PDB file of C-alpha atoms in Angstrom:
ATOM      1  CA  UNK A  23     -10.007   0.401  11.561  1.00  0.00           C
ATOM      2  CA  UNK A  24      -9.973   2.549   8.573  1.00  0.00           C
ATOM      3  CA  UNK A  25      -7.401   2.716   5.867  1.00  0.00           C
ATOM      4  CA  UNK A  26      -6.756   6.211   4.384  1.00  0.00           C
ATOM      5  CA  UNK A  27      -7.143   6.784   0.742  1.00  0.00           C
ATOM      6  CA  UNK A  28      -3.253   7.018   0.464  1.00  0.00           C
ATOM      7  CA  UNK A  29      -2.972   3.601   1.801  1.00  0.00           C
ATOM      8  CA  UNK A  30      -5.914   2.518  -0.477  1.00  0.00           C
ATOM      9  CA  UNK A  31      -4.045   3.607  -3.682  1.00  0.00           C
ATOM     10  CA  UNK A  32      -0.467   2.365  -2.853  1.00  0.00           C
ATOM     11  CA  UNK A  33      -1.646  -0.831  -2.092  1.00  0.00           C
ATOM     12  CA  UNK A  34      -3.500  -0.215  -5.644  1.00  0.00           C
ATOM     13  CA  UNK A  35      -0.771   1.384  -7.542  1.00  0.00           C
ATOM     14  CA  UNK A  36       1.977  -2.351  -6.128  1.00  0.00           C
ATOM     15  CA  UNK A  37      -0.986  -4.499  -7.454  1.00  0.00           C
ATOM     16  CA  UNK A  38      -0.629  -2.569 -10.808  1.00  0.00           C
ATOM     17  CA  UNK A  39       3.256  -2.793 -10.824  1.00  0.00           C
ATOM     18  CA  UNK A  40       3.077  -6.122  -9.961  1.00  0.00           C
ATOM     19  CA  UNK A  41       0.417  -7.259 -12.767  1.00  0.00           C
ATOM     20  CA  UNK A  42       2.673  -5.621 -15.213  1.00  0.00           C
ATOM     21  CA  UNK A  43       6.146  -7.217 -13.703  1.00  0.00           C
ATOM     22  CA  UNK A  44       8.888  -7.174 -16.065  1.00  0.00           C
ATOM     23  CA  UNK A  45       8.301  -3.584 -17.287  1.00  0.00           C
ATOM     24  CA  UNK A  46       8.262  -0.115 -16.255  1.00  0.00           C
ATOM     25  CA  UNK A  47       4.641   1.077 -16.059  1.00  0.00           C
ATOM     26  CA  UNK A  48       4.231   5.298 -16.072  1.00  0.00           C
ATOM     27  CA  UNK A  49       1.762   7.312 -13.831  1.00  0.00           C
ATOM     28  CA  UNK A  50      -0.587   7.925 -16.322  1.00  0.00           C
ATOM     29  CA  UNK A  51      -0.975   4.442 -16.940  1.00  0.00           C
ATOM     30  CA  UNK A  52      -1.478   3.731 -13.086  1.00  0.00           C
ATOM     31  CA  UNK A  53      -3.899   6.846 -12.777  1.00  0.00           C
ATOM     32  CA  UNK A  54      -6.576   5.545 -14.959  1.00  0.00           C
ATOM     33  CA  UNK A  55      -6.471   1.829 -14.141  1.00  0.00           C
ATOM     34  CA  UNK A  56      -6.650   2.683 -10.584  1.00  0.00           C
ATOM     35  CA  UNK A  57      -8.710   5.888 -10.955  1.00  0.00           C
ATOM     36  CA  UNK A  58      -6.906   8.213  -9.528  1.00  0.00           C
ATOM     37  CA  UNK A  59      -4.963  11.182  -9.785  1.00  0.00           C
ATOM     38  CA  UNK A  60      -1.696  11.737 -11.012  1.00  0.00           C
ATOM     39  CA  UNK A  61      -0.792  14.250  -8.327  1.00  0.00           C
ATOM     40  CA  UNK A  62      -1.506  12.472  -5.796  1.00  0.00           C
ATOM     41  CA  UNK A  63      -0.262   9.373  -7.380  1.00  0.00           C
ATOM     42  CA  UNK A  64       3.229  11.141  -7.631  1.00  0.00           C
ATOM     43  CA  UNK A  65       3.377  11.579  -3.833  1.00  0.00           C
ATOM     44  CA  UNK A  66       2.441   7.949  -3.092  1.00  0.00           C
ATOM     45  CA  UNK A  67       5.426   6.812  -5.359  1.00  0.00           C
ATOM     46  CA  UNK A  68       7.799   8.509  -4.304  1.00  0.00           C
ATOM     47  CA  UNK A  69       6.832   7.617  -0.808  1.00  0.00           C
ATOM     48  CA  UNK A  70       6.523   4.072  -1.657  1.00  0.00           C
ATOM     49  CA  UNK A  71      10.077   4.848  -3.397  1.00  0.00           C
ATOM     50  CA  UNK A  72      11.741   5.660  -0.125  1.00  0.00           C
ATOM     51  CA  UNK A  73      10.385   2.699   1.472  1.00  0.00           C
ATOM     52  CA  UNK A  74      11.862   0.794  -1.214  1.00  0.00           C
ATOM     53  CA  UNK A  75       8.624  -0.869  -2.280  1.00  0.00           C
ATOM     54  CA  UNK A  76       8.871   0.743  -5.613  1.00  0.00           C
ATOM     55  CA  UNK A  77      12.179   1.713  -7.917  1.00  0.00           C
ATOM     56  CA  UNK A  78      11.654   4.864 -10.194  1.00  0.00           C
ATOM     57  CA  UNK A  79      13.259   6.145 -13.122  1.00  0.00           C
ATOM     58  CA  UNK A  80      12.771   9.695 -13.996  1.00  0.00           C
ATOM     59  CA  UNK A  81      13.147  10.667 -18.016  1.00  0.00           C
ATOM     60  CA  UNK A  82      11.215  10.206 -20.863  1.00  0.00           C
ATOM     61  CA  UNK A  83      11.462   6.307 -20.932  1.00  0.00           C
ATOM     62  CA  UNK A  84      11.187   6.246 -17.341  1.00  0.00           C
ATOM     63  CA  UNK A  85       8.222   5.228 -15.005  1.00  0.00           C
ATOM     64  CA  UNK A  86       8.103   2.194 -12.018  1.00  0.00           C
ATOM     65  CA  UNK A  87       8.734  -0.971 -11.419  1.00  0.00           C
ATOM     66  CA  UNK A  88       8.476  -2.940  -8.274  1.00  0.00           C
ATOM     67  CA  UNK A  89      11.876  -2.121  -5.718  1.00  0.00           C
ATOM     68  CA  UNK A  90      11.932  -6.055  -4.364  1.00  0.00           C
ATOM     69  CA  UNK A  91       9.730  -9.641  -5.494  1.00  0.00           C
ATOM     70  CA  UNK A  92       6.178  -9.337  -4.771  1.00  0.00           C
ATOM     71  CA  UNK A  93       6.786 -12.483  -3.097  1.00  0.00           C
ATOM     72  CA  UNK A  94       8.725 -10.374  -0.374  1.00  0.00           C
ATOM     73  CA  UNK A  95       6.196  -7.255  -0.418  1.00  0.00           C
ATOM     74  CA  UNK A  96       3.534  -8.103   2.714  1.00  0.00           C
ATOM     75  CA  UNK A  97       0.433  -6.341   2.622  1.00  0.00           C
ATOM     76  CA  UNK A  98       0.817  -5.746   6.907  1.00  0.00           C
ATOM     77  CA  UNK A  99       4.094  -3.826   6.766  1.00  0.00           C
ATOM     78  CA  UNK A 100       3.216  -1.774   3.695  1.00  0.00           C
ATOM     79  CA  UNK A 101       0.192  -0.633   5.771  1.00  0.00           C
ATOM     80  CA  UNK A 102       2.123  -0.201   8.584  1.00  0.00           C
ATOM     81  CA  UNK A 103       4.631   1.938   7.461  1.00  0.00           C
ATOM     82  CA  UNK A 104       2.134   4.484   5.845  1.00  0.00           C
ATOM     83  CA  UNK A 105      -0.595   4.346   8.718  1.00  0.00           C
ATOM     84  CA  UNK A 106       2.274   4.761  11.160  1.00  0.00           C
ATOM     85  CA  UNK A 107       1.687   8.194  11.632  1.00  0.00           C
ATOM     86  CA  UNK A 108      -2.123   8.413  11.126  1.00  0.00           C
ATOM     87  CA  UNK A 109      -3.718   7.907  14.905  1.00  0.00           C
ATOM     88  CA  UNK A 110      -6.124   4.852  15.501  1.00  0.00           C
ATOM     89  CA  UNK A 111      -8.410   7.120  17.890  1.00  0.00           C
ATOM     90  CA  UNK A 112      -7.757  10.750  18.949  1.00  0.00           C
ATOM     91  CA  UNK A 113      -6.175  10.054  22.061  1.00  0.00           C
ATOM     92  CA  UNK A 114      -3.336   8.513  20.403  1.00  0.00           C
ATOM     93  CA  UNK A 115      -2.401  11.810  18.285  1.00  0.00           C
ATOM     94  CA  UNK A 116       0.375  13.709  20.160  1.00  0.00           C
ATOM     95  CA  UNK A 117      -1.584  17.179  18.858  1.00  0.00           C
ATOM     96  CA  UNK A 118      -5.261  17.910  18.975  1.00  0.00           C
ATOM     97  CA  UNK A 119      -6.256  15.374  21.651  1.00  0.00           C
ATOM     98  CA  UNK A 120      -8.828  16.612  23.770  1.00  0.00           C
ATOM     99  CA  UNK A 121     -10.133  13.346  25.505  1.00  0.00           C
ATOM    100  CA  UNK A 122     -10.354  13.749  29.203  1.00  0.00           C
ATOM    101  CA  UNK A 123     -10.344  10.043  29.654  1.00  0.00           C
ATOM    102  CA  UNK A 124      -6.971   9.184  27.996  1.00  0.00           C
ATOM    103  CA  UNK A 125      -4.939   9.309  31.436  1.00  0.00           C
ATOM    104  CA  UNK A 126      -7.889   6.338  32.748  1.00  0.00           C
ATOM    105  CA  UNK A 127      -9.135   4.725  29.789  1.00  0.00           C
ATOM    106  CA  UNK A 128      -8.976   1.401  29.121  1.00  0.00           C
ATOM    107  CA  UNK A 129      -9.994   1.248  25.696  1.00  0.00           C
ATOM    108  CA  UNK A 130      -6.853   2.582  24.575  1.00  0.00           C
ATOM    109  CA  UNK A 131      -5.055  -0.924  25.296  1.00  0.00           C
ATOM    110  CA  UNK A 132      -7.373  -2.613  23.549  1.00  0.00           C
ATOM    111  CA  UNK A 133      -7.456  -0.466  20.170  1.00  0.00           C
ATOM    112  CA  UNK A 134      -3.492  -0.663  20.475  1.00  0.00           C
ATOM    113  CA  UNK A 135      -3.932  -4.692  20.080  1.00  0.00           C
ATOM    114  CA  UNK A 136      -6.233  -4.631  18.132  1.00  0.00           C
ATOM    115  CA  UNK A 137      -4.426  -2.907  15.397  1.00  0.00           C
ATOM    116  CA  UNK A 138      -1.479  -5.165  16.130  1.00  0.00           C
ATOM    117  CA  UNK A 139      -3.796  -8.149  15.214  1.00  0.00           C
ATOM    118  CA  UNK A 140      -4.919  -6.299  12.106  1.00  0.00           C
ATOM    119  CA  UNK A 141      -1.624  -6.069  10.600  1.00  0.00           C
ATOM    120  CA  UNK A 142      -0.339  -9.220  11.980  1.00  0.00           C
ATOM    121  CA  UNK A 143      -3.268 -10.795   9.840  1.00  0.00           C
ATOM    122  CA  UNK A 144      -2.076  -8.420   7.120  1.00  0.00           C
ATOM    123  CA  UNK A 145       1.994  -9.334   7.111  1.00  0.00           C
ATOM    124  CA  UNK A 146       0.339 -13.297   6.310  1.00  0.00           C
ATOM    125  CA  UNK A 147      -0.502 -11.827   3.059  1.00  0.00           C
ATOM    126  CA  UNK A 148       1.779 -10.967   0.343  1.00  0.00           C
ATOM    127  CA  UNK A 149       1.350  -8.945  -3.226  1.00  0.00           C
ATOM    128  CA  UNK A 150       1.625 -12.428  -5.444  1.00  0.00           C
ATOM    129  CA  UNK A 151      -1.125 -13.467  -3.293  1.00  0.00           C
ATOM    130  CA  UNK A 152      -3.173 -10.612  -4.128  1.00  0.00           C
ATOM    131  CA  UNK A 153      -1.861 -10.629  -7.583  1.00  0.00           C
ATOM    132  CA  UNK A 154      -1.081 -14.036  -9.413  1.00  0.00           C
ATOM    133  CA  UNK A 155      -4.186 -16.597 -10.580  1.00  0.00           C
ATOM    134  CA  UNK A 156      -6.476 -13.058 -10.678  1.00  0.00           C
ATOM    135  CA  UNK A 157      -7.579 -13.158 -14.011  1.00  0.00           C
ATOM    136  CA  UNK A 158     -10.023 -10.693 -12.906  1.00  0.00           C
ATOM    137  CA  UNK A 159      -7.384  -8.416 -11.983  1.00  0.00           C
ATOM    138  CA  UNK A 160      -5.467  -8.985 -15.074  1.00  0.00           C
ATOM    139  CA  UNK A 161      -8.688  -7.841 -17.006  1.00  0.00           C
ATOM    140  CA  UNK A 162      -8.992  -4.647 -15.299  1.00  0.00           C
ATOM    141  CA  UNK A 163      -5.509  -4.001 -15.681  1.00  0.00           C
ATOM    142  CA  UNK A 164      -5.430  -5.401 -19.042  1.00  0.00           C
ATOM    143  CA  UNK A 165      -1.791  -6.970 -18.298  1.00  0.00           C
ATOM    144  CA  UNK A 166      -0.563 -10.567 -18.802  1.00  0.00           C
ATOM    145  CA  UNK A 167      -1.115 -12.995 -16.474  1.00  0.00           C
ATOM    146  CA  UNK A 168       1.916 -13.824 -13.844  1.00  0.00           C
ATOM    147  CA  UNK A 169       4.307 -16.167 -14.637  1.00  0.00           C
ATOM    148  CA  UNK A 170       5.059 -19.312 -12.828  1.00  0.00           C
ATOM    149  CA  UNK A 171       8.488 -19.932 -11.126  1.00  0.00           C
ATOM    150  CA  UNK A 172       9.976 -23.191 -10.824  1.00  0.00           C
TER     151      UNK A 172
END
């Protein structure tokens, strides 16, 4: 399984938002802690802004914030929900399949649960998980530490 670059960077750009919960956090900022582009950055948020993952506000003073607790973000179903249209193999694209085995193959089962297993292992893991106690994280993001709920 591979995870495309987009995937990469949103899953990038909620562990920045989340490090920096409690504030609104601008594009530039995100591009050069998570080295990359503010082009393509803008298309991930407002994808990720449809999904409801992020909220936006557009303006001077604007910028993101997360759309819902990163207790409630899991890792599995923001994967799934940007992978869902990228095929696991060729013969699961609807265009530009030219496999001659995908009427007899039996592989094709197996890749199909085996990406179910993937992001079932995913949806066990949420953004605080990813994000809280990682003072690592917190230094490359230079951002404050989470705090602890009762």
């Amino acid at each position: 399984m591979r995870i495309t670059k987009r995937t990469n960077i949103a899953i990038r750009l909620l562990m920045f938002c989340a490090a920096n919960e409690g504030r609104l956090v601008t594009k530039s900022e995100i591009a050069e802690r998570c080295n990359s582009s503010e082009s393509h950055l803008a298309q991930i948020i407002n994808k990720l802004g449809q999904m409801g993952f992020l909220r936006t506000q557009r303006g001077r003073a604007g910028g993101v914030t997360l759309g819902r607790p990163m207790s409630e973000i899991r890792v599995g179903e923001v994967f799934r929900r940007l992978e869902e249209n990228t095929p696991v193999a060729e013969c699961f694209a609807d265009v530009d399949n030219t496999c001659p085995l995908t009427s007899a193959c039996r592989l094709r089962v197996a890749l199909v649960d085996a990406v179910e297993a993937f992001y079932a292992q995913l949806d066990e893991v949420t953004l605080d998980a990813l994000v809280c106690d990682n003072e690592a994280l917190f230094t490359i993001f230079s951002a404050v530490p989470c705090m602890k709920r009762a």
